[in-house]
Amino acid sequence: MAPSYDTLRDEDLDEDDYDMDEVDISDIQEKYQVQLEQGYDTFVVVDGLPEVNEEQKPKLVKFLLKKLNTVGKTREDLIFMPMGEDGKSLRFAFVEYSSPAEAAAAVRQLDLVALDKKHTLRVNKMTDVDRYGREGRIDEEYTPPKIEEFQEKEHLRSFLVDPSGRGRDQLVMYRGETVGVFWNNEKDPPENIVDRQHWTETFVQWSPQGTYLTSVHAQGVQFWGGPSWTRQKRFAHPFVNLVAFSPNENYMVTWSNRPISIPDEGHPSLSLDDDGKNYIIWDIETAKPLRSFASLETPGGPAAPGASEDGKRQKLPWPAFKWSADDKYVARLNPGSSISIYELPSMRLMDKTAVKIEGVVDFDWAPATPAREGIKTYEQLLCFWTPEIGSNPAKVGLMSIPSKEIVRTLNLFSVSDVRLHWQSDAAYLCVKVDRHSKSKKSQATTLEIFRVKEKGVPVEVVDTIKDTVINFAWEPKGDRFVIINTTEPVAATAVPPKTSVAFFCPEKAKGNAIGNFKHLRTLEKKNSNAIYWSPKGRFVVIATVANQQSSDLDFYDLDFEGEKPESDKDLTANLQIMNTADHYGVTDIEWDPSGRFVATWASSWKHSMENGYHLYDFKGEQLLGLEAAPPTLLSKEEQKTIRRNLREYSRIFEVEDAERINSADVAVVEERRRLLDEWLQWRRETEEEVAEEREAMGLPLDPVAELLKAKTAEIAPDQEEQVIEEIMEEVLDESEEIVA
Amino acid sequence: MRPILLAGHERALAQIKYNVDGDLIFSVSKDQQICAWFAHNGERLGTYHGHQGAIWTVDVDPTSTIIASGSADNTIRLWDIKSGKCLKTWEFPTAVKRVEFNEDGTKLLGVTEKRMGHLGTIVVLDVVVDVNAEQNDEKVLTIVCDESKATVAGWSYLSKYIIAGHEDGSVSQYDAKTGDLNFNIAIHELDCAITDLQWAPDRTYFITASKDKTAKLITADDLRVLKTYVSDTPLNSATITPKKDFVVLGGGQAAMDVTRTSARQGKFEARFYHKIFEDEIGRVRGHFGPLNYVAADPTGKGYASGSEDGYVRVHQFDKGYYDFVYEVERERQRELAV
């Protein structure tokens, strides 16, 4: 029996062979932590008050109380304003709030607020004053802060300059326990740049423009980059689950299903205000938190950490914070009531109030700064929709920010669901409306397309589709789209879904105008369920992913340069299937940013069979198993010249490619020649040695030949050798013919 | 290259052997039968009855007079090829996993399984290649593998060494006369069993196949790894083709996992690699189970593969196979011609 605790001797304790630091007791700590300083947590110190005497004091207290009560609850007798010996106040006061949260709110909201023209309030927590201002903590003499000498950092976009000068992209792979970054080498196996064990605890992610590689740990998020893959930034968000970037990599949102709990001794980057919050918005440049938010309570009840473990977590809207195209605004939906829009970098609520929209279900920012006709002032657009409430119709609205002016609304009836799909340039917004008949039995889908860039934002309705549309995707930077329909609801992954794929494109129109959207082609009897457009448009991969039975990949070209069918002559597309492929068990597909390669992989997160990856070129030809890239730095004119001279450039590149292949060939041939020489040399030596040995032992050179000779002599002693020839005839074909 | 399908076995194939002339094929399987076939048309010459358990191994003497077989019934038997008569039975405490004649057919080695408290051993028997002769009962030599059991073993040139491949991925060289261990070298990945060991025609080097998905070409006298062939599947067998500088590897997903995936994912193909350059040259598909054994015709005209699916596929090489040479090889041939 193990010794009970009180009979435990010191030696026993010392003999423990585990390291105390390794034992994770944070959960116990969290539960039983005693907040020793709780008594002072409700106190704040208000500085910067005017000097008053005894008579003026009650007046000031009353005046102050008004301000103080805007953020929490306090009373006159909870304000203590110490008086100096000369009967005048010492220009500060202690205030007790009813809860630590209120005290924290006071510090956040009242600090640096003007009391009148001459006086500005400085509000600090009592505990902070105690912590930082205690005797001895502050050096009497001022020492200027030491400014670290500037150290040149590694260029974070070094990946854009491929050392081999071929403009290759990088790709990251997380397999087993190692994470590796590779150059994509087209036909050859990827070239490893760096490989590290346990680089991440859950997953890795590129930032949208590829500057950083994000790794996720229990302590928070880390950024890596530069040619030597050193750590660039650290964001301490304990037990972080998800990470999302703003489009221009200025900010980041991290989320954890566990509310943050700030330990007693404080946290390196978070403050007590962040206690109990789930989301943190970070400024990436400084790696400092801007503001934190708690998870919204779900209508079913408070989102307890336990409840979010199971199915409910799937429903968590992610990204919860949506960014405007230029990182100037971030917004969060309060389902059913409003949208909170925050300005960056201050993270203040725009106009100090959330935008009230009765019943709002979903919203989305335009993915690019829109350029509406006739609008010269700065604006961002966001669209939202509200369901039918009572006799009011369902609505889809387009709102301009910061003016909050509604640009366009569309009323809809018999709506069961709405999905909002922005085209990547914010030129179009497609609203996919699932409608039900009055009896609510049959379903149909309509596509309503907002032409955002045209005057008055006209809305075009594309023909009603009887079947349920399960997927929709715009061509990036283009004006065509693909939808996938199914007649039956999508069931379990064990059976391939029965779907059809439909392509739409605008009609040809005069001038620069874009014609009406027309149905281009429908491909029936497909099993596809996912659409992946090339980031440059034109090419699209239609695939069946995460399905156990089917795993087809179809590669299409929408601007095929061959013959165009007569029926499509008025349309701005020429559809051609280029290739089909099959990657058993594929779960994810991704294009590289240049639109040259497609990676498909069967992730071990989703199933455990045949995990691996394939790499295809845009034509669907399989190569071997890619980094995001920032937008091009070339101006429109430069791009145009390049396009004009493309033929010339491509000739140069082709020559380079050929040279590379040739030089590689030369090296390979040299290597082979060496191997062959080596082999022949070794064979010669070995053969000679063995022959010598045989001779020395008095054995025949070829033992088998000798044995056979002996046997032949035994069987037929009279003749040397006998050759028996056997002629075999085989009937290959028989046919009967009647000759007249 | 249309293969001949030998559909005579009812269960998974264990080993296939060509005779020296390349006109006969001997195959053994878990169905307790040894079959002899004509290589050129796949006609069955006959079967050899007597074993009471799965037969793991077979070998034919250089003069095509007798064959030896080893089985799970704990015996090694000698058979007269012509008459099908069992000439001799040696009993052992455990199953016999591998038998091999030395280069002149005077000695036979057997690898016994480690089981029921018995350590794995390599035994050497004296054999008289004569159907009428009395065979010797006594074991000439017993090598006990106390570290890791031997899975495969063979005779080197001049019957100088016995080379054994072990379950832990290492290869040992024993003195064939005294049975002393000369050395043991870790060749394949640790604890990836060596599944096959086949010789080059002159027995100065050999090829090993392993569960670590590689095959290696190794010298007999100093166990130096000459070449490594990397595949994407656990290997069960590897052979060296005479005449052309190729090796053939066979394997596939472990039999127990096969039902979980479709045939195309099972990697049940014979893979050809260039012996010197280590490049993969081509694959031959057709089996629907993992390949348990590949054997090359000693005359260089074809190869045969036996699979878990119970079939032997005998392939005759066609013209393209003989014509295929690397540029550097052609260059060398031209030099030699001049």
Tab-separated table of C-alpha atoms in Angstrom, chain A residues 8-311:
chain	number	residue	atom	x	y	z
A	8	LEU	CA	4.745	10.328	3.836
A	9	ARG	CA	8.350	11.036	4.572
A	10	ASP	CA	10.329	13.765	2.937
A	11	GLU	CA	12.502	11.240	1.160
A	12	ASP	CA	9.430	9.801	-0.492
A	13	LEU	CA	8.578	13.135	-1.869
A	14	ASP	CA	12.057	13.704	-3.118
A	15	GLU	CA	12.077	10.431	-4.903
A	16	ASP	CA	9.235	11.447	-7.133
A	17	ASP	CA	10.596	11.072	-10.599
A	18	TYR	CA	8.230	13.390	-12.371
A	19	ASP	CA	8.808	17.024	-12.880
A	20	MET	CA	6.333	19.244	-11.111
A	21	ASP	CA	6.402	21.696	-13.969
A	22	GLU	CA	5.118	19.098	-16.332
A	23	VAL	CA	1.963	18.368	-14.395
A	24	ASP	CA	-0.878	20.320	-15.824
A	25	ILE	CA	-2.842	21.614	-12.880
A	26	SER	CA	-4.236	24.659	-14.586
A	27	ASP	CA	-7.761	23.264	-14.533
A	28	ILE	CA	-7.581	22.632	-10.785
A	29	GLN	CA	-6.043	26.041	-10.268
A	30	GLU	CA	-8.828	27.607	-12.204
A	31	LYS	CA	-11.417	25.907	-10.028
A	32	TYR	CA	-9.950	26.476	-6.597
A	33	GLN	CA	-8.100	29.704	-7.125
A	34	VAL	CA	-8.703	32.070	-4.223
A	35	GLN	CA	-8.949	35.662	-5.264
A	36	LEU	CA	-6.995	37.228	-2.430
A	37	GLU	CA	-7.287	40.777	-3.581
A	38	GLN	CA	-10.946	40.606	-4.251
A	39	GLY	CA	-11.652	43.149	-1.562
A	40	TYR	CA	-9.978	45.899	-3.541
A	41	ASP	CA	-11.158	44.894	-6.959
A	42	THR	CA	-14.217	47.068	-6.693
A	43	PHE	CA	-12.218	50.199	-5.888
A	44	VAL	CA	-10.926	52.746	-8.319
A	45	VAL	CA	-8.822	55.824	-7.764
A	46	VAL	CA	-9.982	58.924	-9.560
A	47	ASP	CA	-7.251	61.481	-10.168
A	48	GLY	CA	-7.243	64.843	-11.839
A	49	LEU	CA	-10.086	66.386	-9.795
A	50	PRO	CA	-10.221	70.095	-9.120
A	51	GLU	CA	-9.037	71.330	-5.757
A	52	VAL	CA	-12.025	72.009	-3.465
A	53	ASN	CA	-12.610	72.923	0.169
A	54	GLU	CA	-15.077	71.364	2.606
A	55	GLU	CA	-18.012	73.446	1.368
A	56	GLN	CA	-17.472	72.765	-2.267
A	57	LYS	CA	-16.817	69.079	-1.724
A	58	PRO	CA	-20.435	67.730	-1.719
A	59	LYS	CA	-21.087	69.600	-4.946
A	60	LEU	CA	-18.088	68.040	-6.631
A	61	VAL	CA	-19.018	64.601	-5.307
A	62	LYS	CA	-22.507	64.926	-6.755
A	63	PHE	CA	-21.143	66.113	-10.062
A	64	LEU	CA	-18.651	63.293	-10.101
A	65	LEU	CA	-21.299	60.761	-9.176
A	66	LYS	CA	-23.213	61.524	-12.356
A	67	LYS	CA	-20.196	60.626	-14.399
A	68	LEU	CA	-19.332	57.607	-12.337
A	69	ASN	CA	-22.809	56.161	-12.493
A	70	THR	CA	-22.749	56.049	-16.279
A	71	VAL	CA	-20.634	52.895	-16.122
A	72	GLY	CA	-21.753	51.245	-12.915
A	73	LYS	CA	-23.362	51.666	-9.536
A	74	THR	CA	-21.902	53.664	-6.714
A	75	ARG	CA	-23.276	55.932	-4.009
A	76	GLU	CA	-22.297	59.194	-2.456
A	77	ASP	CA	-21.092	57.513	0.724
A	78	LEU	CA	-18.901	55.162	-1.288
A	79	ILE	CA	-16.831	58.062	-2.565
A	80	PHE	CA	-14.060	59.010	-0.230
A	81	MET	CA	-12.253	62.199	-0.995
A	82	PRO	CA	-9.314	62.701	1.369
A	83	MET	CA	-8.703	66.286	2.554
A	84	GLY	CA	-5.328	67.814	3.147
A	85	GLU	CA	-4.235	69.533	6.348
A	86	ASP	CA	-4.967	72.947	4.882
A	87	GLY	CA	-8.617	72.061	4.442
A	88	LYS	CA	-8.319	71.628	0.769
A	89	SER	CA	-8.849	68.408	-1.107
A	90	LEU	CA	-5.882	66.439	-2.413
A	91	ARG	CA	-7.421	66.375	-5.876
A	92	PHE	CA	-8.220	62.683	-5.909
A	93	ALA	CA	-10.896	60.326	-4.609
A	94	PHE	CA	-11.449	56.657	-3.857
A	95	VAL	CA	-14.619	55.201	-5.307
A	96	GLU	CA	-16.165	51.832	-4.563
A	97	TYR	CA	-18.307	50.161	-7.170
A	98	SER	CA	-20.684	47.297	-6.547
A	99	SER	CA	-18.699	44.797	-8.607
A	100	PRO	CA	-15.159	44.377	-9.986
A	101	ALA	CA	-16.604	44.347	-13.508
A	102	GLU	CA	-17.992	47.806	-13.025
A	103	ALA	CA	-14.713	49.007	-11.639
A	104	ALA	CA	-12.998	47.611	-14.710
A	105	ALA	CA	-15.546	49.338	-16.918
A	106	ALA	CA	-14.909	52.620	-15.159
A	107	VAL	CA	-11.189	52.333	-15.795
A	108	ARG	CA	-11.801	51.545	-19.412
A	109	GLN	CA	-14.402	54.167	-20.142
A	110	LEU	CA	-13.772	57.067	-17.785
A	111	ASP	CA	-10.008	57.272	-17.982
A	112	LEU	CA	-8.942	60.343	-19.921
A	113	VAL	CA	-12.502	61.654	-20.006
A	114	ALA	CA	-12.784	65.423	-19.552
A	115	LEU	CA	-14.578	66.548	-16.400
A	116	ASP	CA	-14.649	70.103	-17.533
A	117	LYS	CA	-12.458	72.270	-19.698
A	118	LYS	CA	-9.580	72.291	-17.283
A	119	HIS	CA	-9.738	68.889	-15.740
A	120	THR	CA	-9.351	65.468	-17.189
A	121	LEU	CA	-10.141	62.404	-15.157
A	122	ARG	CA	-7.545	59.711	-14.668
A	123	VAL	CA	-9.105	56.532	-13.384
A	124	ASN	CA	-7.037	53.649	-12.115
A	125	LYS	CA	-7.829	50.495	-10.283
A	126	MET	CA	-6.934	50.448	-6.654
A	127	THR	CA	-5.140	47.163	-7.117
A	128	ASP	CA	-3.103	48.618	-9.959
A	129	VAL	CA	-2.059	51.593	-7.922
A	130	ASP	CA	-1.042	49.177	-5.238
A	131	ARG	CA	0.744	46.904	-7.636
A	132	TYR	CA	2.697	49.481	-9.557
A	133	GLY	CA	2.927	52.375	-7.138
A	134	ARG	CA	3.951	50.645	-3.917
A	135	GLU	CA	6.964	52.014	-2.077
A	136	GLY	CA	10.165	50.989	-3.761
A	137	ARG	CA	8.448	49.947	-6.944
A	138	ILE	CA	9.034	53.307	-8.475
A	139	ASP	CA	12.510	54.598	-8.920
A	140	GLU	CA	12.807	58.160	-7.708
A	141	GLU	CA	15.060	59.151	-10.549
A	142	TYR	CA	13.862	59.149	-14.091
A	143	THR	CA	15.744	56.852	-16.335
A	144	PRO	CA	14.899	57.143	-19.980
A	145	PRO	CA	13.563	53.873	-21.372
A	146	LYS	CA	16.180	51.974	-23.229
A	147	ILE	CA	15.407	51.894	-26.867
A	148	GLU	CA	16.469	48.638	-28.402
A	149	GLU	CA	18.748	49.120	-31.291
A	150	PHE	CA	17.059	48.506	-34.569
A	151	GLN	CA	17.740	45.080	-35.826
A	152	GLU	CA	17.015	44.305	-39.382
A	153	LYS	CA	14.440	41.587	-39.585
A	154	GLU	CA	14.329	38.955	-42.197
A	155	HIS	CA	12.203	39.789	-45.144
A	156	LEU	CA	8.869	38.189	-44.467
A	157	ARG	CA	7.974	37.946	-48.094
A	158	SER	CA	11.209	36.352	-49.091
A	159	PHE	CA	9.196	33.463	-50.465
A	160	LEU	CA	8.252	35.650	-53.411
A	161	VAL	CA	11.831	35.560	-54.574
A	162	ASP	CA	12.403	31.985	-55.420
A	163	PRO	CA	16.154	31.266	-55.225
A	164	SER	CA	15.893	29.295	-58.430
A	165	GLY	CA	14.190	32.232	-60.148
A	166	ARG	CA	11.236	30.213	-61.311
A	167	GLY	CA	8.490	31.856	-59.311
A	168	ARG	CA	7.641	28.681	-57.509
A	169	ASP	CA	5.220	28.715	-54.617
A	170	GLN	CA	5.653	27.295	-51.194
A	171	LEU	CA	3.412	24.757	-49.615
A	172	VAL	CA	3.118	23.550	-46.078
A	173	MET	CA	2.432	19.997	-45.033
A	174	TYR	CA	1.513	18.736	-41.604
A	175	ARG	CA	1.901	15.007	-41.434
A	176	GLY	CA	2.571	12.753	-38.495
A	177	GLU	CA	4.126	15.030	-35.956
A	178	THR	CA	6.174	17.202	-38.235
A	179	VAL	CA	5.333	20.306	-40.159
A	180	GLY	CA	7.348	21.022	-43.259
A	181	VAL	CA	7.476	23.868	-45.751
A	182	PHE	CA	8.358	22.980	-49.318
A	183	TRP	CA	8.901	24.580	-52.692
A	184	ASN	CA	6.445	23.230	-55.180
A	185	ASN	CA	8.546	21.684	-57.937
A	186	GLU	CA	5.903	20.813	-60.511
A	187	LYS	CA	6.915	17.381	-61.732
A	188	ASP	CA	9.652	16.655	-59.226
A	189	PRO	CA	9.059	15.927	-55.569
A	190	PRO	CA	8.696	19.135	-53.545
A	191	GLU	CA	11.950	20.542	-52.235
A	192	ASN	CA	12.047	20.752	-48.472
A	193	ILE	CA	12.894	24.132	-46.959
A	194	VAL	CA	12.310	23.434	-43.315
A	195	ASP	CA	10.958	20.523	-41.326
A	196	ARG	CA	10.185	20.724	-37.629
A	197	GLN	CA	8.871	18.296	-35.084
A	198	HIS	CA	5.850	19.415	-33.050
A	199	TRP	CA	5.747	22.786	-34.733
A	200	THR	CA	2.092	23.127	-33.876
A	201	GLU	CA	-0.300	21.503	-31.481
A	202	THR	CA	-3.446	21.535	-33.585
A	203	PHE	CA	-3.019	22.964	-37.058
A	204	VAL	CA	-1.019	25.319	-39.245
A	205	GLN	CA	-2.355	28.055	-41.460
A	206	TRP	CA	-0.962	30.616	-43.888
A	207	SER	CA	-1.968	34.206	-43.403
A	208	PRO	CA	-4.060	35.472	-46.354
A	209	GLN	CA	-1.092	36.983	-48.180
A	210	GLY	CA	1.374	34.345	-47.116
A	211	THR	CA	3.528	36.573	-44.939
A	212	TYR	CA	3.222	34.398	-41.888
A	213	LEU	CA	2.804	30.757	-41.101
A	214	THR	CA	0.543	30.419	-38.087
A	215	SER	CA	0.965	27.664	-35.556
A	216	VAL	CA	-1.554	27.063	-32.805
A	217	HIS	CA	-0.648	26.033	-29.275
A	218	ALA	CA	-2.392	25.749	-25.939
A	219	GLN	CA	-0.738	28.987	-24.872
A	220	GLY	CA	-1.718	30.909	-27.959
A	221	VAL	CA	-0.815	31.550	-31.541
A	222	GLN	CA	2.638	32.000	-33.014
A	223	PHE	CA	3.696	33.479	-36.342
A	224	TRP	CA	6.687	32.269	-38.287
A	225	GLY	CA	8.296	33.648	-41.374
A	226	GLY	CA	11.353	34.874	-43.215
A	227	PRO	CA	13.898	32.739	-45.020
A	228	SER	CA	15.006	30.948	-41.849
A	229	TRP	CA	11.497	30.444	-40.507
A	230	THR	CA	12.079	32.170	-37.197
A	231	ARG	CA	9.352	33.139	-34.803
A	232	GLN	CA	7.985	36.549	-35.688
A	233	LYS	CA	5.111	37.178	-33.323
A	234	ARG	CA	3.438	35.645	-30.330
A	235	PHE	CA	-0.198	36.086	-29.382
A	236	ALA	CA	-0.924	34.650	-25.985
A	237	HIS	CA	-4.507	33.496	-26.001
A	238	PRO	CA	-4.780	30.504	-23.694
A	239	PHE	CA	-6.490	27.426	-25.198
A	240	VAL	CA	-7.078	29.128	-28.516
A	241	ASN	CA	-9.168	27.065	-30.953
A	242	LEU	CA	-9.557	29.141	-34.076
A	243	VAL	CA	-7.744	31.905	-35.857
A	244	ALA	CA	-8.972	34.296	-38.531
A	245	PHE	CA	-7.159	37.105	-40.302
A	246	SER	CA	-8.361	40.361	-41.684
A	247	PRO	CA	-7.970	40.468	-45.488
A	248	ASN	CA	-4.906	42.706	-45.420
A	249	GLU	CA	-3.158	40.968	-42.544
A	250	ASN	CA	-3.449	43.959	-40.246
A	251	TYR	CA	-5.555	42.290	-37.602
A	252	MET	CA	-6.387	38.867	-36.351
A	253	VAL	CA	-9.215	37.322	-34.346
A	254	THR	CA	-8.584	34.389	-32.076
A	255	TRP	CA	-11.277	32.373	-30.407
A	256	SER	CA	-11.320	29.846	-27.619
A	257	ASN	CA	-14.318	27.965	-26.338
A	258	ARG	CA	-12.934	28.409	-22.845
A	259	PRO	CA	-13.409	31.881	-21.438
A	260	ILE	CA	-10.092	33.484	-20.638
A	261	SER	CA	-9.177	33.389	-16.997
A	262	ILE	CA	-6.426	35.737	-15.975
A	263	PRO	CA	-4.211	34.207	-13.302
A	264	ASP	CA	-3.429	36.159	-10.176
A	265	GLU	CA	0.074	37.005	-11.142
A	266	GLY	CA	-1.239	38.622	-14.293
A	267	HIS	CA	-0.801	37.680	-17.920
A	268	PRO	CA	1.970	38.899	-20.204
A	269	SER	CA	-0.328	40.562	-22.678
A	270	LEU	CA	-3.890	40.339	-21.432
A	271	SER	CA	-5.365	42.353	-18.596
A	272	LEU	CA	-8.110	41.660	-16.098
A	273	ASP	CA	-10.616	43.273	-18.454
A	274	ASP	CA	-10.198	40.309	-20.732
A	275	ASP	CA	-11.255	37.883	-18.044
A	276	GLY	CA	-14.157	35.710	-19.155
A	277	LYS	CA	-13.860	36.678	-22.803
A	278	ASN	CA	-13.667	34.258	-25.719
A	279	TYR	CA	-12.616	36.399	-28.648
A	280	ILE	CA	-9.590	38.624	-28.872
A	281	ILE	CA	-8.911	41.039	-31.706
A	282	TRP	CA	-5.179	41.589	-32.150
A	283	ASP	CA	-3.121	44.159	-33.952
A	284	ILE	CA	-0.656	42.000	-35.841
A	285	GLU	CA	2.083	44.621	-36.220
A	286	THR	CA	2.440	45.201	-32.479
A	287	ALA	CA	1.130	41.793	-31.353
A	288	LYS	CA	-1.042	43.613	-28.803
A	289	PRO	CA	-4.668	42.838	-28.085
A	290	LEU	CA	-7.062	45.591	-29.179
A	291	ARG	CA	-10.248	44.396	-27.604
A	292	SER	CA	-11.795	41.206	-26.358
A	293	PHE	CA	-15.345	39.932	-26.555
A	294	ALA	CA	-17.321	37.217	-24.875
A	295	SER	CA	-19.179	34.667	-26.967
A	296	LEU	CA	-22.744	35.680	-27.670
A	297	GLU	CA	-25.304	33.773	-25.737
A	298	THR	CA	-27.163	31.431	-28.001
A	299	PRO	CA	-30.941	31.694	-27.932
A	300	GLY	CA	-31.160	28.252	-26.343
A	301	GLY	CA	-29.381	29.439	-23.230
A	302	PRO	CA	-25.943	30.520	-22.185
A	303	ALA	CA	-23.238	28.818	-24.162
A	304	ALA	CA	-21.719	26.868	-21.336
A	305	PRO	CA	-18.253	25.527	-22.081
A	306	GLY	CA	-19.572	22.006	-21.684
A	307	ALA	CA	-22.416	22.465	-24.110
A	308	SER	CA	-20.186	23.859	-26.785
A	309	GLU	CA	-18.135	20.673	-26.770
A	310	ASP	CA	-20.690	18.672	-28.696
A	311	GLY	CA	-22.871	19.339	-31.689
